[in-house]
């Protein structure tokens, strides 16, 4: 069961890492210039981004990558050193909540 828990944990980490890479790819593919946001119906579209905002987004993405790395390392240790099955399941759920709490908060308040 520990191997299954680790496999699910690594798949969750891979999905979160893929999301982070996609966000970075979108930001770096935008044209440079003054930040330009257009409105299309109910949606806002980011057409151009300034170098200052791109640098700020890069710093935020680096910090998020650092948090992801630490969570991957210590989350793995947390699961490996769990002794009972009940605690293993509880720890898996706790790690999942920690990894996805930012998306949950954003979707509730956005």
Tab-separated table of N, CA, C and O in Angstrom:
chain	number	residue	atom	x	y	z
A	1	UNK	N	0.826	-1.203	0.000
A	1	UNK	CA	0.000	0.000	0.000
A	1	UNK	C	0.867	1.261	0.000
A	1	UNK	O	0.486	2.262	-0.574
A	2	UNK	N	2.047	1.172	0.616
A	2	UNK	CA	2.948	2.326	0.634
A	2	UNK	C	3.423	2.665	-0.779
A	2	UNK	O	3.510	3.833	-1.145
A	3	UNK	N	3.688	1.634	-1.581
A	3	UNK	CA	4.112	1.864	-2.966
A	3	UNK	C	3.003	2.524	-3.764
A	3	UNK	O	3.263	3.438	-4.564
A	4	UNK	N	1.777	2.092	-3.558
A	4	UNK	CA	0.644	2.700	-4.246
A	4	UNK	C	0.464	4.155	-3.822
A	4	UNK	O	0.216	5.029	-4.657
A	5	UNK	N	0.612	4.415	-2.527
A	5	UNK	CA	0.493	5.792	-2.034
A	5	UNK	C	1.577	6.674	-2.640
A	5	UNK	O	1.309	7.819	-3.043
A	6	UNK	N	2.797	6.163	-2.732
A	6	UNK	CA	3.882	6.938	-3.345
A	6	UNK	C	3.641	7.161	-4.833
A	6	UNK	O	3.919	8.245	-5.359
A	7	UNK	N	3.109	6.152	-5.513
A	7	UNK	CA	2.823	6.312	-6.942
A	7	UNK	C	1.771	7.393	-7.171
A	7	UNK	O	1.915	8.240	-8.063
A	8	UNK	N	0.717	7.376	-6.357
A	8	UNK	CA	-0.321	8.411	-6.479
A	8	UNK	C	0.249	9.781	-6.135
A	8	UNK	O	-0.058	10.783	-6.792
A	9	UNK	N	1.099	9.850	-5.123
A	9	UNK	CA	1.733	11.107	-4.728
A	9	UNK	C	2.577	11.658	-5.871
A	9	UNK	O	2.530	12.838	-6.189
A	10	UNK	N	3.366	10.788	-6.521
A	10	UNK	CA	4.209	11.245	-7.632
A	10	UNK	C	3.387	11.658	-8.844
A	10	UNK	O	3.760	12.597	-9.557
A	11	UNK	N	2.262	10.988	-9.084
A	11	UNK	CA	1.396	11.411	-10.192
A	11	UNK	C	0.773	12.776	-9.901
A	11	UNK	O	0.649	13.613	-10.800
A	12	UNK	N	0.403	13.009	-8.651
A	12	UNK	CA	-0.135	14.310	-8.264
A	12	UNK	C	0.926	15.398	-8.419
A	12	UNK	O	0.641	16.488	-8.928
A	13	UNK	N	2.155	15.088	-8.016
A	13	UNK	CA	3.243	16.046	-8.183
A	13	UNK	C	3.520	16.318	-9.658
A	13	UNK	O	3.777	17.465	-10.050
A	14	UNK	N	3.470	15.279	-10.479
A	14	UNK	CA	3.707	15.461	-11.917
A	14	UNK	C	2.637	16.348	-12.547
A	14	UNK	O	2.947	17.208	-13.379
A	15	UNK	N	1.390	16.165	-12.142
A	15	UNK	CA	0.313	17.008	-12.672
A	15	UNK	C	0.502	18.461	-12.256
A	15	UNK	O	0.306	19.383	-13.064
A	16	UNK	N	0.896	18.699	-11.006
A	16	UNK	CA	1.126	20.062	-10.538
A	16	UNK	C	2.329	20.692	-11.237
A	16	UNK	O	2.305	21.865	-11.598
A	17	UNK	N	3.377	19.902	-11.455
A	17	UNK	CA	4.557	20.406	-12.165
A	17	UNK	C	4.206	20.744	-13.613
A	17	UNK	O	4.647	21.762	-14.148
A	18	UNK	N	3.391	19.916	-14.237
A	18	UNK	CA	2.968	20.177	-15.614
A	18	UNK	C	2.168	21.477	-15.699
A	18	UNK	O	2.336	22.267	-16.631
A	19	UNK	N	1.324	21.718	-14.709
A	19	UNK	CA	0.552	22.969	-14.662
A	19	UNK	C	1.480	24.177	-14.521
A	19	UNK	O	1.291	25.202	-15.179
A	20	UNK	N	2.491	24.048	-13.681
A	20	UNK	CA	3.458	25.134	-13.487
A	20	UNK	C	4.233	25.420	-14.773
A	20	UNK	O	4.434	26.581	-15.146
A	21	UNK	N	4.644	24.388	-15.468
A	21	UNK	CA	5.381	24.553	-16.726
A	21	UNK	C	4.487	25.195	-17.782
A	21	UNK	O	4.943	26.060	-18.546
A	22	UNK	N	3.225	24.815	-17.838
A	22	UNK	CA	2.316	25.419	-18.820
A	22	UNK	C	2.108	26.909	-18.555
A	22	UNK	O	2.065	27.704	-19.488
A	23	UNK	N	1.991	27.290	-17.297
A	23	UNK	CA	1.846	28.708	-16.958
A	23	UNK	C	3.095	29.477	-17.382
A	23	UNK	O	3.006	30.565	-17.956
A	24	UNK	N	4.266	28.912	-17.115
A	24	UNK	CA	5.519	29.569	-17.512
A	24	UNK	C	5.613	29.685	-19.028
A	24	UNK	O	6.031	30.725	-19.561
A	25	UNK	N	5.211	28.650	-19.733
A	25	UNK	CA	5.258	28.672	-21.197
A	25	UNK	C	4.362	29.771	-21.763
A	25	UNK	O	4.739	30.466	-22.706
A	26	UNK	N	3.186	29.942	-21.180
A	26	UNK	CA	2.261	30.975	-21.644
A	26	UNK	C	2.845	32.362	-21.399
A	26	UNK	O	2.827	33.220	-22.275
A	27	UNK	N	3.389	32.585	-20.187
A	27	UNK	CA	3.949	33.900	-19.877
A	27	UNK	C	5.118	34.249	-20.783
A	27	UNK	O	5.240	35.382	-21.243
A	28	UNK	N	5.987	33.292	-21.054
A	28	UNK	CA	7.163	33.596	-21.862
A	28	UNK	C	6.855	33.659	-23.354
A	28	UNK	O	7.665	34.158	-24.130
A	29	UNK	N	5.685	33.174	-23.770
A	29	UNK	CA	5.331	33.261	-25.188
A	29	UNK	C	4.582	34.551	-25.521
A	29	UNK	O	4.397	34.860	-26.693
A	30	UNK	N	4.174	35.311	-24.504
A	30	UNK	CA	3.465	36.568	-24.755
A	30	UNK	C	4.421	37.611	-25.323
A	30	UNK	O	5.598	37.653	-24.956
A	31	UNK	N	3.923	38.460	-26.214
A	31	UNK	CA	4.769	39.546	-26.738
A	31	UNK	C	5.150	40.542	-25.636
A	31	UNK	O	4.408	40.725	-24.668
A	32	UNK	N	6.302	41.152	-25.775
A	32	UNK	CA	6.772	42.141	-24.799
A	32	UNK	C	6.253	43.519	-25.177
A	32	UNK	O	5.993	43.807	-26.331
A	33	UNK	N	6.142	44.367	-24.209
A	33	UNK	CA	5.655	45.728	-24.402
A	33	UNK	C	4.965	46.168	-23.128
A	33	UNK	O	5.158	45.574	-22.066
A	34	UNK	N	4.166	47.203	-23.238
A	34	UNK	CA	3.399	47.596	-22.057
A	34	UNK	C	2.309	46.553	-21.838
A	34	UNK	O	1.799	45.958	-22.781
A	35	UNK	N	1.963	46.322	-20.602
A	35	UNK	CA	0.968	45.307	-20.296
A	35	UNK	C	-0.372	45.715	-20.886
A	35	UNK	O	-0.867	46.811	-20.639
A	36	UNK	N	-0.934	44.821	-21.702
A	36	UNK	CA	-2.185	45.105	-22.395
A	36	UNK	C	-3.169	43.978	-22.112
A	36	UNK	O	-2.901	42.820	-22.397
A	37	UNK	N	-4.298	44.361	-21.531
A	37	UNK	CA	-5.368	43.403	-21.237
A	37	UNK	C	-6.595	43.844	-22.005
A	37	UNK	O	-7.021	44.994	-21.908
A	38	UNK	N	-7.173	42.934	-22.789
A	38	UNK	CA	-8.385	43.252	-23.537
A	38	UNK	C	-9.541	42.437	-22.974
A	38	UNK	O	-9.346	41.398	-22.348
A	39	UNK	N	-10.739	42.929	-23.228
A	39	UNK	CA	-11.938	42.267	-22.744
A	39	UNK	C	-12.675	41.653	-23.920
A	39	UNK	O	-12.957	42.327	-24.911
A	40	UNK	N	-12.974	40.374	-23.793
A	40	UNK	CA	-13.748	39.671	-24.823
A	40	UNK	C	-14.960	39.050	-24.146
A	40	UNK	O	-14.876	37.950	-23.603
A	41	UNK	N	-16.064	39.755	-24.148
A	41	UNK	CA	-17.255	39.266	-23.463
A	41	UNK	C	-17.041	39.291	-21.959
A	41	UNK	O	-16.796	40.339	-21.370
A	42	UNK	N	-17.144	38.136	-21.333
A	42	UNK	CA	-16.934	38.036	-19.885
A	42	UNK	C	-15.500	37.702	-19.523
A	42	UNK	O	-15.172	37.609	-18.353
A	43	UNK	N	-14.656	37.486	-20.516
A	43	UNK	CA	-13.289	37.050	-20.258
A	43	UNK	C	-12.293	38.174	-20.515
A	43	UNK	O	-12.494	39.020	-21.376
A	44	UNK	N	-11.220	38.158	-19.749
A	44	UNK	CA	-10.109	39.078	-19.965
A	44	UNK	C	-8.987	38.324	-20.653
A	44	UNK	O	-8.734	37.153	-20.346
A	45	UNK	N	-8.308	38.994	-21.580
A	45	UNK	CA	-7.226	38.363	-22.327
A	45	UNK	C	-5.972	39.212	-22.185
A	45	UNK	O	-5.997	40.417	-22.432
A	46	UNK	N	-4.902	38.574	-21.767
A	46	UNK	CA	-3.608	39.239	-21.628
A	46	UNK	C	-2.900	39.170	-22.972
A	46	UNK	O	-2.528	38.093	-23.435
A	47	UNK	N	-2.740	40.325	-23.638
A	47	UNK	CA	-2.165	40.357	-24.981
A	47	UNK	C	-0.674	40.638	-24.969
A	47	UNK	O	0.074	40.073	-25.776
A	48	UNK	N	-0.224	41.543	-24.118
A	48	UNK	CA	1.191	41.883	-23.988
A	48	UNK	C	1.541	41.967	-22.520
A	48	UNK	O	0.685	42.244	-21.685
A	49	UNK	N	2.815	41.751	-22.211
A	49	UNK	CA	3.268	41.831	-20.827
A	49	UNK	C	4.584	42.613	-20.791
A	49	UNK	O	5.429	42.473	-21.669
A	50	UNK	N	4.712	43.471	-19.783
A	50	UNK	CA	5.935	44.263	-19.645
A	50	UNK	C	7.045	43.401	-19.048
A	50	UNK	O	6.796	42.349	-18.439
A	51	UNK	N	8.278	43.851	-19.220
A	51	UNK	CA	9.418	43.103	-18.694
A	51	UNK	C	9.400	43.044	-17.172
A	51	UNK	O	9.804	42.047	-16.575
A	52	UNK	N	8.922	44.107	-16.544
A	52	UNK	CA	8.829	44.133	-15.086
A	52	UNK	C	7.853	43.065	-14.589
A	52	UNK	O	8.150	42.328	-13.647
A	53	UNK	N	6.698	42.977	-15.216
A	53	UNK	CA	5.718	41.955	-14.817
A	53	UNK	C	6.212	40.560	-15.152
A	53	UNK	O	5.945	39.604	-14.428
A	54	UNK	N	6.930	40.419	-16.243
A	54	UNK	CA	7.493	39.126	-16.599
A	54	UNK	C	8.541	38.689	-15.581
A	54	UNK	O	8.588	37.518	-15.191
A	55	UNK	N	9.348	39.646	-15.120
A	55	UNK	CA	10.341	39.330	-14.090
A	55	UNK	C	9.665	38.943	-12.779
A	55	UNK	O	10.081	37.983	-12.111
A	56	UNK	N	8.617	39.665	-12.413
A	56	UNK	CA	7.872	39.334	-11.196
A	56	UNK	C	7.225	37.955	-11.301
A	56	UNK	O	7.277	37.153	-10.357
A	57	UNK	N	6.649	37.656	-12.459
A	57	UNK	CA	6.051	36.330	-12.668
A	57	UNK	C	7.123	35.242	-12.618
A	57	UNK	O	6.879	34.151	-12.085
A	58	UNK	N	8.310	35.530	-13.126
A	58	UNK	CA	9.408	34.558	-13.083
A	58	UNK	C	9.836	34.276	-11.646
A	58	UNK	O	10.075	33.116	-11.282
A	59	UNK	N	9.912	35.312	-10.828
A	59	UNK	CA	10.281	35.133	-9.426
A	59	UNK	C	9.220	34.301	-8.707
A	59	UNK	O	9.535	33.379	-7.943
A	60	UNK	N	7.961	34.598	-8.974
A	60	UNK	CA	6.878	33.844	-8.341
A	60	UNK	C	6.912	32.380	-8.776
A	60	UNK	O	6.745	31.468	-7.960
A	61	UNK	N	7.184	32.138	-10.047
A	61	UNK	CA	7.260	30.758	-10.533
A	61	UNK	C	8.460	30.021	-9.945
A	61	UNK	O	8.375	28.827	-9.654
A	62	UNK	N	9.575	30.717	-9.761
A	62	UNK	CA	10.751	30.088	-9.129
A	62	UNK	C	10.441	29.733	-7.671
A	62	UNK	O	10.830	28.655	-7.206
A	63	UNK	N	9.762	30.635	-6.963
A	63	UNK	CA	9.376	30.340	-5.584
A	63	UNK	C	8.404	29.167	-5.518
A	63	UNK	O	8.520	28.300	-4.646
A	64	UNK	N	7.478	29.134	-6.458
A	64	UNK	CA	6.542	28.019	-6.481
A	64	UNK	C	7.252	26.702	-6.797
A	64	UNK	O	6.919	25.660	-6.233
A	65	UNK	N	8.244	26.750	-7.671
A	65	UNK	CA	9.033	25.559	-7.975
A	65	UNK	C	9.841	25.107	-6.760
A	65	UNK	O	9.965	23.900	-6.500
A	66	UNK	N	10.362	26.058	-5.995
A	66	UNK	CA	11.104	25.713	-4.778
A	66	UNK	C	10.173	25.060	-3.754
A	66	UNK	O	10.539	24.049	-3.133
A	67	UNK	N	8.985	25.606	-3.587
A	67	UNK	CA	8.011	25.012	-2.661
A	67	UNK	C	7.606	23.625	-3.154
A	67	UNK	O	7.511	22.679	-2.371
A	68	UNK	N	7.426	23.479	-4.467
A	68	UNK	CA	7.084	22.181	-5.036
A	68	UNK	C	8.192	21.167	-4.753
A	68	UNK	O	7.899	20.018	-4.378
A	69	UNK	N	9.443	21.572	-4.922
A	69	UNK	CA	10.571	20.660	-4.684
A	69	UNK	C	10.647	20.226	-3.226
A	69	UNK	O	10.842	19.043	-2.929
A	70	UNK	N	10.499	21.177	-2.324
A	70	UNK	CA	10.534	20.838	-0.902
A	70	UNK	C	9.364	19.942	-0.508
A	70	UNK	O	9.531	18.985	0.261
A	71	UNK	N	8.201	20.238	-1.055
A	71	UNK	CA	7.040	19.418	-0.759
A	71	UNK	C	7.195	18.014	-1.331
A	71	UNK	O	6.789	17.033	-0.698
A	72	UNK	N	7.800	17.901	-2.503
A	72	UNK	CA	8.038	16.575	-3.086
A	72	UNK	C	8.993	15.770	-2.213
A	72	UNK	O	8.746	14.595	-1.923
A	73	UNK	N	10.074	16.389	-1.766
A	73	UNK	CA	11.073	15.689	-0.958
A	73	UNK	C	10.514	15.291	0.412
A	73	UNK	O	10.543	14.125	0.800
A	74	UNK	N	10.006	16.272	1.129
A	74	UNK	CA	9.544	15.991	2.484
A	74	UNK	C	8.219	15.219	2.498
A	74	UNK	O	7.954	14.466	3.434
A	75	UNK	N	7.404	15.385	1.460
A	75	UNK	CA	6.190	14.589	1.364
A	75	UNK	C	6.497	13.119	1.143
A	75	UNK	O	5.841	12.242	1.714
A	76	UNK	N	7.521	12.848	0.348
A	76	UNK	CA	7.948	11.463	0.155
A	76	UNK	C	8.461	10.866	1.461
A	76	UNK	O	8.098	9.733	1.820
A	77	UNK	N	9.293	11.612	2.164
A	77	UNK	CA	9.780	11.118	3.460
A	77	UNK	C	8.635	10.923	4.442
A	77	UNK	O	8.619	9.959	5.218
A	78	UNK	N	7.678	11.822	4.411
A	78	UNK	CA	6.516	11.754	5.286
A	78	UNK	C	5.736	10.461	5.044
A	78	UNK	O	5.301	9.797	5.983
A	79	UNK	N	5.584	10.078	3.769
A	79	UNK	CA	4.857	8.851	3.448
A	79	UNK	C	5.677	7.598	3.714
A	79	UNK	O	5.141	6.584	4.166
A	80	UNK	N	6.964	7.665	3.441
A	80	UNK	CA	7.812	6.486	3.617
A	80	UNK	C	7.922	6.088	5.078
A	80	UNK	O	7.908	4.901	5.421
A	81	UNK	N	7.998	7.058	5.965
A	81	UNK	CA	8.183	6.765	7.381
A	81	UNK	C	6.874	6.668	8.170
A	81	UNK	O	6.878	6.719	9.385
A	82	UNK	N	5.762	6.516	7.470
A	82	UNK	CA	4.485	6.314	8.144
A	82	UNK	C	4.351	4.838	8.503
A	82	UNK	O	4.570	3.966	7.660
A	83	UNK	N	3.984	4.556	9.734
A	83	UNK	CA	4.008	3.167	10.206
A	83	UNK	C	2.694	2.412	10.002
A	83	UNK	O	2.695	1.248	9.627
A	84	UNK	N	1.550	3.031	10.224
A	84	UNK	CA	0.290	2.284	10.139
A	84	UNK	C	-0.473	2.649	8.871
A	84	UNK	O	-0.261	3.712	8.273
A	85	UNK	N	-1.364	1.765	8.478
A	85	UNK	CA	-2.156	1.972	7.262
A	85	UNK	C	-3.109	3.163	7.405
A	85	UNK	O	-3.285	3.930	6.464
A	86	UNK	N	-3.705	3.314	8.579
A	86	UNK	CA	-4.633	4.429	8.788
A	86	UNK	C	-3.893	5.759	8.675
A	86	UNK	O	-4.390	6.706	8.058
A	87	UNK	N	-2.713	5.822	9.269
A	87	UNK	CA	-1.923	7.052	9.189
A	87	UNK	C	-1.443	7.319	7.764
A	87	UNK	O	-1.346	8.471	7.340
A	88	UNK	N	-1.157	6.255	7.022
A	88	UNK	CA	-0.721	6.418	5.633
A	88	UNK	C	-1.825	7.057	4.796
A	88	UNK	O	-1.566	7.997	4.041
A	89	UNK	N	-3.041	6.571	4.936
A	89	UNK	CA	-4.157	7.161	4.189
A	89	UNK	C	-4.412	8.603	4.615
A	89	UNK	O	-4.658	9.477	3.778
A	90	UNK	N	-4.339	8.860	5.904
A	90	UNK	CA	-4.542	10.211	6.408
A	90	UNK	C	-3.440	11.151	5.905
A	90	UNK	O	-3.713	12.291	5.510
A	91	UNK	N	-2.223	10.675	5.880
A	91	UNK	CA	-1.109	11.497	5.402
A	91	UNK	C	-1.213	11.763	3.899
A	91	UNK	O	-0.848	12.844	3.429
A	92	UNK	N	-1.700	10.786	3.142
A	92	UNK	CA	-1.899	11.004	1.701
A	92	UNK	C	-2.913	12.114	1.454
A	92	UNK	O	-2.697	12.989	0.614
A	93	UNK	N	-3.992	12.068	2.185
A	93	UNK	CA	-5.018	13.103	2.036
A	93	UNK	C	-4.474	14.462	2.474
A	93	UNK	O	-4.720	15.482	1.825
A	94	UNK	N	-3.697	14.477	3.552
A	94	UNK	CA	-3.121	15.738	4.029
A	94	UNK	C	-2.171	16.346	2.993
A	94	UNK	O	-2.202	17.557	2.748
A	95	UNK	N	-1.355	15.525	2.368
A	95	UNK	CA	-0.433	16.035	1.343
A	95	UNK	C	-1.197	16.544	0.118
A	95	UNK	O	-0.818	17.559	-0.475
A	96	UNK	N	-2.252	15.865	-0.243
A	96	UNK	CA	-3.068	16.312	-1.371
A	96	UNK	C	-3.707	17.666	-1.072
A	96	UNK	O	-3.752	18.546	-1.924
A	97	UNK	N	-4.175	17.848	0.132
A	97	UNK	CA	-4.769	19.130	0.513
A	97	UNK	C	-3.718	20.234	0.492
A	97	UNK	O	-3.964	21.329	-0.010
A	98	UNK	N	-2.534	19.943	1.017
A	98	UNK	CA	-1.466	20.946	1.025
A	98	UNK	C	-1.094	21.357	-0.396
A	98	UNK	O	-0.877	22.532	-0.693
A	99	UNK	N	-1.029	20.386	-1.300
A	99	UNK	CA	-0.627	20.680	-2.669
A	99	UNK	C	-1.687	21.467	-3.431
A	99	UNK	O	-1.360	22.300	-4.271
A	100	UNK	N	-2.961	21.260	-3.119
A	100	UNK	CA	-4.026	21.881	-3.906
A	100	UNK	C	-4.800	22.968	-3.177
A	100	UNK	O	-5.811	23.434	-3.687
A	101	UNK	N	-4.337	23.396	-2.028
A	101	UNK	CA	-5.085	24.403	-1.266
A	101	UNK	C	-5.101	25.752	-1.987
A	101	UNK	O	-6.103	26.469	-1.933
A	102	UNK	N	-4.047	26.085	-2.719
A	102	UNK	CA	-4.031	27.372	-3.420
A	102	UNK	C	-5.072	27.415	-4.534
A	102	UNK	O	-5.765	28.416	-4.712
A	103	UNK	N	-5.224	26.311	-5.274
A	103	UNK	CA	-6.242	26.263	-6.316
A	103	UNK	C	-7.643	26.307	-5.718
A	103	UNK	O	-8.545	26.938	-6.289
A	104	UNK	N	-7.835	25.657	-4.601
A	104	UNK	CA	-9.136	25.652	-3.941
A	104	UNK	C	-9.515	27.055	-3.464
A	104	UNK	O	-10.639	27.516	-3.687
A	105	UNK	N	-8.573	27.747	-2.859
A	105	UNK	CA	-8.833	29.107	-2.389
A	105	UNK	C	-9.125	30.032	-3.565
A	105	UNK	O	-10.061	30.845	-3.527
A	106	UNK	N	-8.334	29.899	-4.633
A	106	UNK	CA	-8.555	30.745	-5.815
A	106	UNK	C	-9.918	30.494	-6.429
A	106	UNK	O	-10.626	31.448	-6.814
A	107	UNK	N	-10.311	29.226	-6.553
A	107	UNK	CA	-11.604	28.940	-7.184
A	107	UNK	C	-12.771	29.385	-6.309
A	107	UNK	O	-13.835	29.719	-6.833
A	108	UNK	N	-12.598	29.432	-5.009
A	108	UNK	CA	-13.671	29.890	-4.126
A	108	UNK	C	-13.847	31.402	-4.164
A	108	UNK	O	-14.963	31.903	-4.081
A	109	UNK	N	-12.752	32.134	-4.285
A	109	UNK	CA	-12.832	33.599	-4.185
A	109	UNK	C	-12.704	34.328	-5.506
A	109	UNK	O	-12.810	35.540	-5.553
A	110	UNK	N	-12.469	33.621	-6.590
A	110	UNK	CA	-12.321	34.294	-7.894
A	110	UNK	C	-13.646	34.450	-8.588
A	110	UNK	O	-14.599	33.837	-8.352
